[in-house]
Coordinates of C-alpha atoms in Angstrom, one line a residue:
M221 CA 183.6 192.1 -71.0
G222 CA 180.5 193.1 -72.8
R223 CA 178.8 189.8 -72.1
E224 CA 179.8 190.1 -68.4
A225 CA 178.3 193.6 -68.3
V226 CA 175.0 192.3 -69.7
A227 CA 175.0 189.5 -67.2
A228 CA 175.6 191.9 -64.4
T229 CA 172.9 194.3 -65.4
P230 CA 169.3 193.7 -64.1
N231 CA 166.5 193.5 -66.6
D232 CA 164.8 196.6 -65.2
H233 CA 168.0 198.7 -65.0
P234 CA 167.8 201.9 -67.1
N235 CA 171.3 201.3 -68.5
R236 CA 170.6 197.7 -69.7
A237 CA 169.7 198.7 -73.2
T238 CA 172.9 200.7 -73.5
V239 CA 174.9 197.8 -72.3
L240 CA 173.2 195.5 -74.8
N241 CA 173.8 198.0 -77.6
T242 CA 177.5 198.3 -76.8
L243 CA 177.9 194.5 -76.9
G244 CA 176.1 194.5 -80.2
I245 CA 178.6 197.0 -81.7
A246 CA 181.5 194.9 -80.3
L247 CA 180.1 191.8 -82.0
Q248 CA 179.8 193.7 -85.3
T249 CA 183.5 194.6 -85.0
L250 CA 184.4 191.1 -84.2
F251 CA 182.5 189.9 -87.3
E252 CA 184.5 192.3 -89.4
H253 CA 187.7 190.5 -88.2
T254 CA 186.5 186.9 -88.3
G255 CA 183.7 186.8 -90.9
Q256 CA 181.8 184.3 -88.7
T257 CA 178.0 184.6 -89.4
S258 CA 177.2 183.3 -86.0
V259 CA 178.9 186.3 -84.4
L260 CA 176.9 188.6 -86.7
E261 CA 173.7 186.8 -85.8
E262 CA 174.5 187.4 -82.1
A263 CA 175.0 191.1 -82.8
V264 CA 171.5 191.2 -84.3
A265 CA 170.1 189.5 -81.3
M266 CA 171.8 191.9 -78.9
G267 CA 170.5 194.8 -81.0
R268 CA 167.0 193.6 -80.9
E269 CA 167.1 193.2 -77.2
A270 CA 168.5 196.7 -76.8
V271 CA 165.6 198.1 -78.9
A272 CA 163.0 196.0 -77.1
A273 CA 164.3 197.4 -73.8
T274 CA 163.9 201.0 -74.9
P275 CA 160.6 202.9 -74.8
N276 CA 159.4 204.3 -78.1
D277 CA 160.0 207.9 -77.1
H278 CA 163.4 207.4 -75.5
P279 CA 166.1 209.7 -76.9
N280 CA 168.5 206.8 -77.3
R281 CA 166.1 204.6 -79.3
A282 CA 167.0 206.1 -82.7
G283 CA 170.7 205.3 -82.1
F284 CA 169.9 201.8 -81.1
L285 CA 167.7 201.3 -84.1
N286 CA 170.5 202.5 -86.4
N287 CA 173.0 200.1 -84.9
L288 CA 170.5 197.2 -85.2
G289 CA 169.9 198.3 -88.8
N290 CA 173.6 198.2 -89.5
A291 CA 173.9 194.6 -88.2
L292 CA 170.9 193.5 -90.2
G293 CA 172.2 195.2 -93.4
I294 CA 175.5 193.4 -93.1
L295 CA 173.6 190.2 -92.5
F296 CA 171.7 190.7 -95.7
E297 CA 174.9 191.4 -97.6
R298 CA 176.4 188.2 -96.1
T299 CA 173.5 185.8 -96.5
G300 CA 171.0 187.4 -99.0
Q301 CA 168.2 187.1 -96.5
T302 CA 165.4 189.4 -97.7
S303 CA 163.9 189.4 -94.2
A304 CA 167.1 190.9 -92.9
L305 CA 166.9 193.6 -95.6
E306 CA 163.3 194.4 -94.8
A307 CA 164.0 194.5 -91.1
A308 CA 167.0 196.8 -91.6
C309 CA 164.9 199.3 -93.7
S310 CA 162.2 199.2 -91.0
C311 CA 164.8 200.1 -88.3
Y312 CA 166.3 202.9 -90.3
H313 CA 162.9 204.4 -91.2
E314 CA 161.7 204.4 -87.6
A315 CA 165.0 206.0 -86.4
A316 CA 164.8 208.6 -89.2
V317 CA 161.3 209.8 -88.4
S318 CA 161.9 209.8 -84.6
T319 CA 161.6 213.4 -83.4
T320 CA 163.2 212.4 -80.1
G321 CA 166.4 211.2 -81.7
G322 CA 169.5 213.3 -82.3
T323 CA 169.7 215.2 -85.6
R324 CA 172.9 213.5 -86.8
T325 CA 171.5 210.1 -85.9
R326 CA 168.4 210.8 -87.9
I327 CA 170.3 212.0 -90.9
A328 CA 172.4 208.8 -90.8
A329 CA 169.3 206.7 -90.7
Y330 CA 167.8 208.5 -93.7
R331 CA 171.0 207.9 -95.7
R332 CA 171.1 204.2 -94.8
F333 CA 167.4 203.7 -95.6
A334 CA 167.9 205.4 -99.0
Y335 CA 170.8 203.1 -99.8
L336 CA 169.1 199.8 -98.8
V337 CA 165.4 200.4 -99.8
S338 CA 164.2 198.1 -102.5
G339 CA 161.1 197.4 -104.5
P340 CA 159.3 199.2 -107.4
D341 CA 158.9 202.4 -105.4
A342 CA 162.5 202.4 -104.2
P343 CA 163.8 205.3 -106.3
Q344 CA 161.2 207.7 -105.1
A345 CA 161.4 206.4 -101.6
G346 CA 165.1 206.9 -101.5
L347 CA 164.9 210.4 -102.9
T348 CA 162.2 211.3 -100.4
A349 CA 164.4 210.0 -97.5
L350 CA 167.4 212.0 -98.6
E351 CA 165.3 215.2 -99.1
D352 CA 164.0 214.7 -95.6
A353 CA 167.6 214.3 -94.4
L354 CA 168.5 217.6 -96.1
D355 CA 165.7 219.3 -94.2
L356 CA 167.6 218.4 -91.0
V357 CA 170.9 219.9 -92.1
E358 CA 169.6 223.4 -91.3
M359 CA 169.3 222.2 -87.7
L360 CA 172.6 220.4 -87.6
V361 CA 174.7 223.4 -88.8
P362 CA 173.2 226.5 -87.1
G363 CA 174.7 229.8 -88.0
H364 CA 175.5 230.7 -84.4
L365 CA 178.1 227.9 -84.1
V366 CA 181.7 229.0 -84.4
R367 CA 183.3 228.3 -87.8
T368 CA 185.4 225.3 -86.8
D369 CA 182.3 223.6 -85.2
R370 CA 180.3 224.2 -88.4
E371 CA 183.2 222.7 -90.5
H372 CA 183.3 219.7 -88.1
Q373 CA 179.5 219.1 -88.5
L374 CA 179.6 219.5 -92.3
G375 CA 182.6 217.1 -92.4
L376 CA 180.4 214.4 -90.8
L377 CA 178.0 214.8 -93.8
S378 CA 180.6 214.1 -96.4
G379 CA 179.1 212.4 -99.4
L380 CA 175.5 213.4 -98.7
A381 CA 175.3 215.8 -101.7
G382 CA 176.4 213.1 -104.1
E383 CA 173.9 210.6 -102.6
A384 CA 171.0 213.0 -103.0
A385 CA 171.9 213.7 -106.6
A386 CA 172.2 210.1 -107.4
A387 CA 168.8 209.4 -105.8
A388 CA 167.2 212.1 -107.9
L389 CA 168.7 210.7 -111.1
A390 CA 167.5 207.2 -110.2
A391 CA 164.0 208.7 -109.8
G392 CA 164.3 210.2 -113.2
K393 CA 164.5 213.8 -112.0
P394 CA 167.8 215.4 -113.3
E395 CA 166.7 219.0 -112.6
R396 CA 166.0 218.0 -109.0
A397 CA 169.5 216.5 -108.8
V398 CA 171.1 219.8 -109.6
E399 CA 168.9 221.6 -107.1
L400 CA 169.8 219.3 -104.3
L401 CA 173.5 219.5 -105.1
E402 CA 173.2 223.3 -104.8
R403 CA 171.5 223.0 -101.5
T404 CA 174.0 220.7 -100.0
R405 CA 177.3 222.0 -101.2
G406 CA 179.2 225.2 -100.5
I407 CA 177.1 225.9 -97.4
L408 CA 179.7 227.9 -95.6
A409 CA 180.6 229.8 -98.7
A410 CA 177.0 230.5 -99.4
D411 CA 176.5 231.9 -95.9
T412 CA 179.5 234.1 -96.4
L413 CA 178.3 235.4 -99.7
G414 CA 174.8 235.9 -98.4
M415 CA 173.4 233.6 -101.1
R416 CA 172.0 230.8 -99.0
S417 CA 171.1 233.1 -96.2
R418 CA 169.5 235.8 -98.3
D419 CA 166.1 234.5 -97.2
T420 CA 167.1 234.9 -93.6
I421 CA 168.4 238.4 -94.3
R422 CA 165.1 239.3 -96.0
L423 CA 163.2 237.8 -93.1
R424 CA 165.1 239.9 -90.6
E425 CA 164.3 243.0 -92.6
Y426 CA 160.5 242.3 -92.9
E427 CA 159.8 240.1 -89.9
P428 CA 162.7 240.6 -87.4
H429 CA 160.8 238.8 -84.6
L430 CA 160.5 235.6 -86.7
A431 CA 164.2 235.8 -87.5
D432 CA 165.0 236.0 -83.8
E433 CA 162.7 233.1 -83.1
L434 CA 164.5 231.1 -85.8
D435 CA 167.9 231.8 -84.3
Q436 CA 166.6 230.8 -80.9
L437 CA 165.2 227.5 -82.1
R438 CA 168.5 226.7 -83.8
S439 CA 170.4 227.3 -80.6
R440 CA 167.9 225.2 -78.7
L441 CA 168.0 222.3 -81.1
D442 CA 171.8 222.4 -81.0
G443 CA 171.9 222.3 -77.2
L444 CA 169.5 219.3 -77.2
D445 CA 171.7 217.5 -79.6
H446 CA 174.7 217.7 -77.3
P447 CA 173.2 217.2 -73.8
G448 CA 175.8 214.7 -72.5
S449 CA 174.7 211.3 -71.0
A450 CA 172.3 211.0 -68.2
S451 CA 175.0 209.6 -66.0
T452 CA 176.9 212.9 -66.2
R453 CA 173.8 215.1 -66.1
I454 CA 172.3 213.5 -63.0
P455 CA 174.2 213.5 -59.7
G456 CA 174.4 210.0 -58.2
A457 CA 172.9 208.5 -61.4
A458 CA 174.1 205.0 -60.6
E459 CA 172.2 205.0 -57.3
N460 CA 169.1 206.7 -58.7
P461 CA 167.8 205.0 -61.8
E462 CA 164.4 206.7 -61.6
A463 CA 166.1 210.1 -61.9
V464 CA 167.9 208.9 -65.0
R465 CA 164.6 207.8 -66.5
D466 CA 163.0 211.1 -65.7
A467 CA 165.9 213.0 -67.3
D468 CA 165.7 210.9 -70.4
R469 CA 162.0 211.5 -70.7
R470 CA 162.4 215.2 -70.3
L471 CA 165.1 215.2 -73.0
A472 CA 162.8 213.2 -75.4
D473 CA 159.9 215.6 -74.7
D474 CA 162.1 218.6 -75.2
R475 CA 163.5 217.3 -78.5
R476 CA 160.0 216.4 -79.8
E477 CA 158.6 219.8 -78.8
A478 CA 161.5 221.7 -80.3
H479 CA 161.3 219.8 -83.6
A480 CA 157.6 220.5 -83.8
A481 CA 158.2 224.2 -83.1
W482 CA 160.7 224.3 -85.9
Q483 CA 158.2 222.8 -88.3
R484 CA 155.5 225.2 -87.2
L485 CA 157.8 228.2 -87.6
I486 CA 159.0 227.2 -91.1
A487 CA 155.4 226.8 -92.1
R488 CA 154.5 230.2 -90.7
I489 CA 157.3 231.9 -92.6
R490 CA 156.5 230.1 -95.9
G491 CA 153.0 231.4 -95.5
I492 CA 154.2 235.0 -95.8
P493 CA 153.9 236.3 -99.4
G494 CA 157.3 236.3 -101.0
F495 CA 158.7 233.6 -98.6
E496 CA 157.0 230.6 -100.1
G497 CA 160.4 229.0 -100.9
F498 CA 162.1 229.9 -97.6
L499 CA 165.2 227.7 -96.9
Q500 CA 164.5 225.5 -99.9
A501 CA 166.8 224.6 -102.7
P502 CA 167.2 227.2 -105.5
S503 CA 165.0 226.4 -108.5
I504 CA 166.4 225.0 -111.7
S505 CA 165.1 228.0 -113.6
E506 CA 167.1 230.3 -111.3
L507 CA 170.2 228.1 -111.6
A508 CA 170.0 227.8 -115.4
R509 CA 170.4 231.6 -115.7
H510 CA 174.0 231.3 -114.4
A511 CA 174.9 229.1 -117.4
Q512 CA 174.4 231.8 -120.1
E513 CA 178.1 232.2 -120.8
G514 CA 178.7 228.4 -121.2
P515 CA 177.7 225.0 -119.7
V516 CA 178.4 224.1 -116.1
V517 CA 179.5 220.5 -115.9
I518 CA 178.7 219.0 -112.5
V519 CA 180.5 215.6 -112.1
N520 CA 179.0 213.4 -109.4
T521 CA 180.0 210.1 -108.0
G522 CA 177.5 207.9 -106.0
S523 CA 177.6 204.4 -104.6
A524 CA 175.2 203.2 -107.3
R525 CA 175.9 205.5 -110.3
C526 CA 178.2 208.3 -111.6
D527 CA 177.1 211.0 -114.0
A528 CA 178.0 214.3 -115.4
L529 CA 175.1 216.8 -115.2
I530 CA 175.5 219.5 -117.9
L531 CA 173.6 222.7 -116.9
T532 CA 172.7 225.1 -119.7
D533 CA 170.3 228.0 -120.1
T534 CA 168.1 226.0 -122.5
P535 CA 164.6 226.5 -121.1
D536 CA 163.1 223.2 -122.2
N537 CA 166.1 221.1 -121.3
P538 CA 168.3 222.8 -118.8
V539 CA 170.0 219.6 -117.5
Q540 CA 171.5 217.0 -119.7
V541 CA 172.6 213.7 -118.0
I542 CA 175.7 212.0 -119.3
P543 CA 176.2 208.6 -117.6
L544 CA 179.8 207.8 -116.8
P545 CA 180.0 204.0 -116.8
D546 CA 183.8 203.9 -116.5
L547 CA 183.7 206.1 -113.4
T548 CA 182.9 204.6 -110.0
H549 CA 183.2 206.0 -106.5
A550 CA 185.8 203.4 -105.7
N551 CA 188.1 204.1 -108.7
A552 CA 187.6 207.9 -108.1
V553 CA 189.0 207.5 -104.6
D554 CA 191.8 205.3 -106.0
Q555 CA 192.8 207.8 -108.7
V556 CA 192.8 210.7 -106.3
R557 CA 195.1 208.8 -103.9
R558 CA 197.4 208.0 -106.8
M559 CA 197.4 211.6 -107.9
L560 CA 198.2 212.9 -104.3
A561 CA 200.9 210.3 -103.8
A562 CA 202.5 211.0 -107.1
Q563 CA 202.5 214.8 -106.4
S564 CA 204.2 214.2 -103.1
A565 CA 206.8 212.0 -104.7
T566 CA 207.7 214.5 -107.4
A567 CA 208.3 217.2 -104.8
D568 CA 210.5 214.9 -102.6
H569 CA 214.1 215.8 -103.4
R570 CA 215.3 212.9 -101.2
L571 CA 214.0 210.4 -103.7
D572 CA 216.1 208.9 -106.5
P573 CA 215.5 211.0 -109.7
R574 CA 214.2 207.9 -111.4
E575 CA 211.4 207.6 -108.8
R576 CA 210.4 211.2 -109.3
I577 CA 210.3 210.7 -113.1
K578 CA 208.1 207.6 -112.5
A579 CA 205.8 209.8 -110.3
Q580 CA 205.4 212.3 -113.2
Q581 CA 204.4 209.4 -115.4
E582 CA 201.9 208.3 -112.8
I583 CA 200.3 211.8 -112.9
L584 CA 200.0 211.5 -116.7
T585 CA 198.3 208.1 -116.3
V586 CA 195.8 209.6 -113.9
L587 CA 195.1 212.5 -116.4
A588 CA 194.5 209.9 -119.1
W589 CA 192.1 208.0 -116.9
A590 CA 190.2 211.3 -116.1
W591 CA 189.9 211.9 -119.8
D592 CA 188.6 208.5 -120.7
S593 CA 186.3 208.3 -117.7
I594 CA 185.0 211.9 -117.4
S595 CA 186.1 214.6 -119.8
E596 CA 185.9 212.9 -123.2
P597 CA 182.3 211.8 -122.8
V598 CA 181.3 215.3 -121.7
L599 CA 183.1 217.2 -124.4
D600 CA 181.9 214.8 -127.1
H601 CA 178.4 215.3 -126.0
L602 CA 178.9 219.1 -126.1
G603 CA 180.2 218.8 -129.6
H604 CA 183.7 219.9 -128.7
T605 CA 185.6 217.2 -130.6
A606 CA 188.6 219.1 -132.1
T607 CA 190.8 222.1 -131.6
P608 CA 189.1 225.3 -132.8
R609 CA 190.5 226.6 -136.0
P610 CA 192.9 229.6 -135.9
G611 CA 190.9 232.8 -135.5
K612 CA 187.8 231.0 -134.1
P613 CA 186.7 231.7 -130.5
W614 CA 187.4 228.9 -128.0
P615 CA 184.4 227.5 -126.2
R616 CA 184.2 227.8 -122.4
V617 CA 183.3 225.1 -119.9
W618 CA 182.9 225.5 -116.2
W619 CA 183.8 222.4 -114.2
C620 CA 182.0 221.8 -110.9
P621 CA 183.4 218.5 -109.5
V622 CA 181.6 217.0 -106.5
G623 CA 183.4 215.6 -103.5
L624 CA 186.9 214.1 -103.9
L625 CA 186.8 214.8 -107.6
A626 CA 187.7 218.4 -106.7
F627 CA 191.3 217.1 -106.2
L628 CA 191.6 216.1 -109.9
P629 CA 192.8 218.7 -112.5
L630 CA 189.9 218.1 -114.9
H631 CA 191.1 221.1 -117.0
A632 CA 194.3 219.1 -117.7
A633 CA 192.8 215.7 -118.3
G634 CA 193.9 214.0 -121.5
H635 CA 196.4 211.8 -123.4
H636 CA 199.3 214.2 -123.7
K637 CA 201.7 213.5 -126.5
R638 CA 204.2 215.4 -128.5
D639 CA 201.8 215.9 -131.3
A640 CA 199.0 217.0 -129.0
G641 CA 197.1 220.0 -130.5
R642 CA 197.2 218.7 -134.0
P643 CA 193.9 218.0 -135.7
D644 CA 194.5 214.2 -135.7
D645 CA 195.2 214.0 -131.9
T646 CA 193.3 216.3 -129.6
R647 CA 192.5 213.9 -126.8
A648 CA 192.9 216.5 -124.1
V649 CA 190.7 219.2 -122.5
L650 CA 193.4 221.8 -123.1
D651 CA 193.1 221.2 -126.9
R652 CA 189.3 221.6 -127.1
V653 CA 188.0 224.1 -124.5
V654 CA 189.0 226.9 -122.1
S655 CA 188.3 225.6 -118.6
S656 CA 187.2 227.4 -115.5
Y657 CA 186.0 226.1 -112.1
T658 CA 183.2 227.1 -109.8
T659 CA 182.4 225.9 -106.3
T660 CA 178.7 225.9 -107.0
V661 CA 176.4 227.1 -109.8
R662 CA 175.0 230.0 -107.8
A663 CA 178.6 231.3 -107.1
L664 CA 178.6 232.4 -110.7
S665 CA 175.8 234.9 -110.1
R666 CA 177.9 237.5 -108.6
T667 CA 178.2 240.5 -110.9
R668 CA 179.6 243.2 -108.6
P669 CA 180.6 246.6 -110.2
R670 CA 184.2 247.3 -110.5
S671 CA 185.7 249.7 -108.0
A672 CA 187.6 252.8 -109.2
T673 CA 190.9 252.0 -107.5
T674 CA 194.6 251.6 -108.3
P675 CA 195.0 248.8 -110.8
T676 CA 197.6 246.3 -109.4
L677 CA 199.2 245.3 -106.1
V678 CA 202.2 242.9 -106.2
V679 CA 203.1 241.0 -103.0
P680 CA 206.5 239.3 -103.4
V681 CA 208.2 237.3 -100.6
A682 CA 211.4 235.8 -102.0
D683 CA 213.5 235.4 -98.8
T684 CA 211.5 233.0 -96.6
P685 CA 214.0 231.5 -94.1
G686 CA 214.8 227.9 -95.1
A687 CA 212.9 228.0 -98.3
P688 CA 214.0 230.9 -100.6
L689 CA 212.2 231.5 -103.9
P690 CA 214.8 232.9 -106.4
G691 CA 212.2 233.0 -109.2
V692 CA 210.1 235.6 -107.3
G693 CA 212.5 238.4 -108.4
D694 CA 212.2 237.5 -112.1
E695 CA 208.4 237.3 -111.7
T696 CA 208.2 240.7 -110.0
T697 CA 210.4 242.3 -112.6
A698 CA 208.3 240.9 -115.5
I699 CA 205.0 242.1 -114.0
A700 CA 206.5 245.6 -113.3
A701 CA 207.6 245.9 -116.9
L702 CA 204.1 244.9 -118.2
I703 CA 202.2 247.0 -115.7
P704 CA 204.4 250.1 -114.9
D705 CA 201.9 251.6 -112.4
A706 CA 201.8 248.4 -110.3
R707 CA 202.4 249.0 -106.6
L708 CA 205.0 246.8 -105.0
L709 CA 204.9 245.9 -101.3
T710 CA 208.6 245.7 -100.4
T711 CA 208.1 244.1 -96.9
P712 CA 204.6 242.6 -96.9
T713 CA 203.1 241.7 -93.6
R714 CA 199.6 240.6 -92.7
E715 CA 198.6 244.1 -91.6
T716 CA 200.0 245.9 -94.7
V717 CA 198.5 243.4 -97.1
L718 CA 195.0 243.5 -95.5
R719 CA 195.2 247.3 -95.5
A720 CA 196.3 247.5 -99.2
L721 CA 193.9 244.9 -100.8
P722 CA 190.7 247.1 -100.7
G723 CA 192.5 249.8 -102.8
H724 CA 193.5 247.6 -105.7
R725 CA 191.5 245.8 -108.5
I726 CA 194.3 243.2 -109.0
A727 CA 196.4 241.5 -106.4
H728 CA 199.3 239.3 -107.3
F729 CA 201.0 237.1 -104.7
A730 CA 204.4 235.5 -105.3
C731 CA 205.3 233.6 -102.2
H732 CA 204.9 230.3 -100.4
G733 CA 201.5 228.9 -99.5
H734 CA 200.3 226.3 -97.1
G735 CA 197.0 224.4 -97.2
D736 CA 196.1 223.1 -93.7
W737 CA 194.1 219.8 -93.9
T738 CA 193.5 219.7 -90.2
D739 CA 192.1 223.2 -89.9
P740 CA 191.3 224.8 -93.3
A741 CA 190.7 228.2 -91.8
R742 CA 194.4 228.3 -90.9
S743 CA 195.6 227.7 -94.5
R744 CA 197.8 230.7 -95.2
L745 CA 200.1 232.7 -97.5
I746 CA 203.6 233.0 -96.1
L747 CA 204.5 236.6 -95.7
T748 CA 207.4 238.2 -93.8
D749 CA 205.7 238.0 -90.4
H750 CA 204.0 234.6 -90.9
D751 CA 205.4 233.2 -87.6
T752 CA 203.7 235.8 -85.5
A753 CA 200.8 237.1 -87.7
P754 CA 199.9 234.6 -90.5
L755 CA 197.7 235.8 -93.3
T756 CA 195.1 233.0 -93.2
M757 CA 192.2 231.9 -95.3
A758 CA 189.9 233.2 -92.5
D759 CA 191.4 236.7 -92.9
I760 CA 190.8 236.7 -96.6
T761 CA 187.3 235.4 -96.3
A762 CA 186.4 238.2 -93.9
L763 CA 187.0 240.8 -96.6
D764 CA 184.2 242.3 -98.6
L765 CA 185.7 243.7 -101.8
T766 CA 184.7 244.6 -105.4
A767 CA 187.8 243.4 -107.1
D768 CA 188.8 241.9 -110.5
L769 CA 191.7 239.4 -110.2
A770 CA 193.7 237.6 -107.6
Y771 CA 196.7 235.7 -109.0
L772 CA 198.1 233.4 -106.3
S773 CA 201.5 232.3 -107.5
A774 CA 202.0 230.1 -104.5
C775 CA 201.8 226.4 -103.5
D776 CA 198.7 224.5 -102.5
T777 CA 196.3 227.4 -102.6
S778 CA 193.4 225.1 -103.7
V779 CA 194.1 222.4 -101.1
T780 CA 191.6 221.5 -98.4
A781 CA 190.6 218.6 -96.2
P782 CA 189.0 215.8 -98.2
R783 CA 186.0 215.6 -95.8
L784 CA 185.3 219.3 -96.7
A785 CA 185.9 219.1 -100.5
D786 CA 182.4 220.2 -101.2
E787 CA 182.9 223.4 -99.2
S788 CA 186.0 224.7 -101.1
L789 CA 187.6 225.8 -97.9
H790 CA 191.0 226.8 -99.3
I791 CA 192.9 230.0 -100.1
T792 CA 191.7 230.2 -103.7
G793 CA 188.1 229.9 -102.5
A794 CA 188.7 232.6 -99.9
F795 CA 189.8 235.1 -102.4
Y796 CA 186.8 234.3 -104.6
L797 CA 184.5 234.7 -101.6
A798 CA 186.2 238.0 -100.7
G799 CA 184.9 239.5 -104.0
Y800 CA 187.5 238.8 -106.7
R801 CA 185.7 237.9 -110.0
H802 CA 188.7 235.9 -111.2
V803 CA 191.1 233.8 -109.1
I804 CA 194.2 232.0 -110.3
G805 CA 195.1 229.2 -107.8
T806 CA 197.2 226.0 -107.6
L807 CA 196.3 222.4 -106.9
W808 CA 199.8 221.4 -105.6
P809 CA 203.3 222.8 -104.9
I810 CA 204.7 224.7 -107.9
N811 CA 208.2 225.4 -109.1
D812 CA 209.0 229.1 -108.6
R813 CA 211.0 229.4 -111.8
I814 CA 208.2 228.0 -113.9
A815 CA 205.7 230.0 -111.9
A816 CA 207.5 233.1 -112.9
E817 CA 207.4 232.0 -116.6
M818 CA 203.7 231.3 -116.3
A819 CA 202.9 234.7 -114.7
A820 CA 204.9 236.6 -117.3
D821 CA 203.1 234.9 -120.1
F822 CA 199.7 235.5 -118.4
Y823 CA 200.2 239.2 -117.8
A824 CA 201.7 239.7 -121.3
Q825 CA 198.4 238.4 -122.7
I826 CA 196.0 240.4 -120.6
T827 CA 198.0 243.6 -121.2
D828 CA 198.7 243.1 -124.9
N829 CA 202.4 242.9 -124.1
G830 CA 202.3 245.9 -121.8
T831 CA 200.5 248.2 -124.2
T832 CA 197.1 248.3 -122.3
P833 CA 196.0 248.2 -118.7
P834 CA 195.3 244.7 -117.5
Q835 CA 192.1 243.2 -118.9
S836 CA 191.0 240.7 -116.3
D837 CA 188.1 239.4 -118.3
R838 CA 190.7 237.7 -120.4
S839 CA 192.0 235.8 -117.4
A840 CA 190.6 232.3 -118.3
H841 CA 191.9 232.4 -121.9
A842 CA 195.3 233.8 -120.9
L843 CA 195.8 231.1 -118.3
H844 CA 194.7 228.5 -120.9
E845 CA 197.2 229.7 -123.5
A846 CA 200.0 230.0 -121.0
T847 CA 199.4 226.4 -119.8
R848 CA 199.4 225.1 -123.3
R849 CA 202.7 226.7 -124.0
L850 CA 204.3 225.3 -120.8
R851 CA 202.9 221.9 -121.7
T852 CA 204.8 222.0 -125.0
D853 CA 208.0 222.8 -123.2
Y854 CA 207.6 220.3 -120.3
L855 CA 205.2 217.7 -121.7
N856 CA 206.5 214.8 -119.5
T857 CA 206.5 216.9 -116.3
P858 CA 202.8 217.7 -115.6
T859 CA 203.4 219.1 -112.2
L860 CA 205.0 222.1 -114.0
W861 CA 202.0 223.0 -116.2
A862 CA 198.8 221.4 -114.8
A863 CA 198.6 222.9 -111.3
H864 CA 197.2 226.4 -112.1
T865 CA 193.4 226.8 -112.2
H866 CA 191.0 229.6 -113.0
T867 CA 188.0 230.1 -110.7
G868 CA 185.3 232.6 -111.6
T869 CA 183.4 234.0 -114.5

């Protein structure tokens, strides 16, 4: 059909290049099925014809160049022809720098160029390309878009953060790697916290007209990126090819002018004293200050290399690079899939018990792999090679996994045996350090003062229709005994919970939770009115509190869509964004009886067995000790003791 379409389209028809490009894509797909080099060579030929038939300033040219570059890149991988590699890089570079092309198309071109570029200057060229791509993200995810649209756009950029960091490391710039990771991860969270947008907030305070101009340009660029095709924009397009050409020329001119206006405006703003770093990545010196309480371990996977970047507050060496040769992007994906499949199997009561036991062993195997490939090299480098002696303080480590690694319980990585914890066998994170998680380094900078409010709010929901939680009663009783002045919401609804949260320093939820992979903003805690008024992640994120601790004794509170793993769009992250300094969350479904046991142990520790008010600053250590005790009791059932995480300071 594609060949017939090309044959039926005159050489001077404005749609001929599009028809050729479509045929080229179909041929690439055919090659994927057949492996015939001749088919791939025909795809290259069609791509070249499509590009040749497209004026240099045409808005579609960048997309056609990308598709041709894809075909040439595959041809190089298939045949080893260096000429194909050089031609592919040339296509990607031209598409990337085209100011008439769509923003997403240009970012894709920069990424492919960085991946394929070769030669002695390749590391720096690849880094420069990805830095230029990151400059375009500001235009791709404008603040005026509704939340779901911003999530969609960011999901399309999945993996960009890791690629940028890997490129900086290849260029010998580890500090730059950390800066770029901070710039490209947690974008929505940073906007909520006012961290990433603080420059914009300051700009609006000092130069409101420039802030308005910036918003208008973002809106204009977004509109030009989604104009629809000429055939839908121009009435009677098929009978009026010249009108199509005029519309395409106007779109190209508008994009070029808007991009130039953006560049000019950014330059003007950066010329204002105090705004020299406007919309640029936070500096490594600023980030290192957030590692004063302990190292932040950023674990990154890239297509070419995988590393742990250890951020400390050491002025002359803030970033230490630990290569992870046993970790690859491919095996990380495989291990995450194994972990998720095993978790699902352990919770499926329809399965034969032997299959569920086998799934628990599978999780232990993944935890051992995570230790061998990630955790052990990091802890050995930090000098944490044994369990601290009794009476000695436990060292802290903040884990900051990039991408899909966020699905792995790095705090529980290890070879877990009956004698774990003894000096001769401490091959587990739990036996060497107290672990916390952070979404980004800059998220650790929040030091809000405590509010003088009622200490503790308990939100129990035991009688959910179809899924009762008999352990919730025991959990509530234990907390009430340890914290006598805790307030209990007897019939919690969305409205009563949202009204009560601002008046309490600590919030404890004992209920069902649901992580929504399709629409993370709809992830929710199951209250009594969840059918009509669910308490969603979006509701929590919208709060602005000065609170101490949120303990989420519920299932799946740290679950999000894989494509948005770097955004931490889940219930645990929502409570942290809302202003809680410490959040206890869960990576998968939990057993409510064991959850009650965990919560009772946790609160006993932070209240000195009920003799003092809750001391939330002990949250990380309390969760660590409670987890270790549960591991002793249920060693071969990791779903019972490895799900809970501490996020925060």
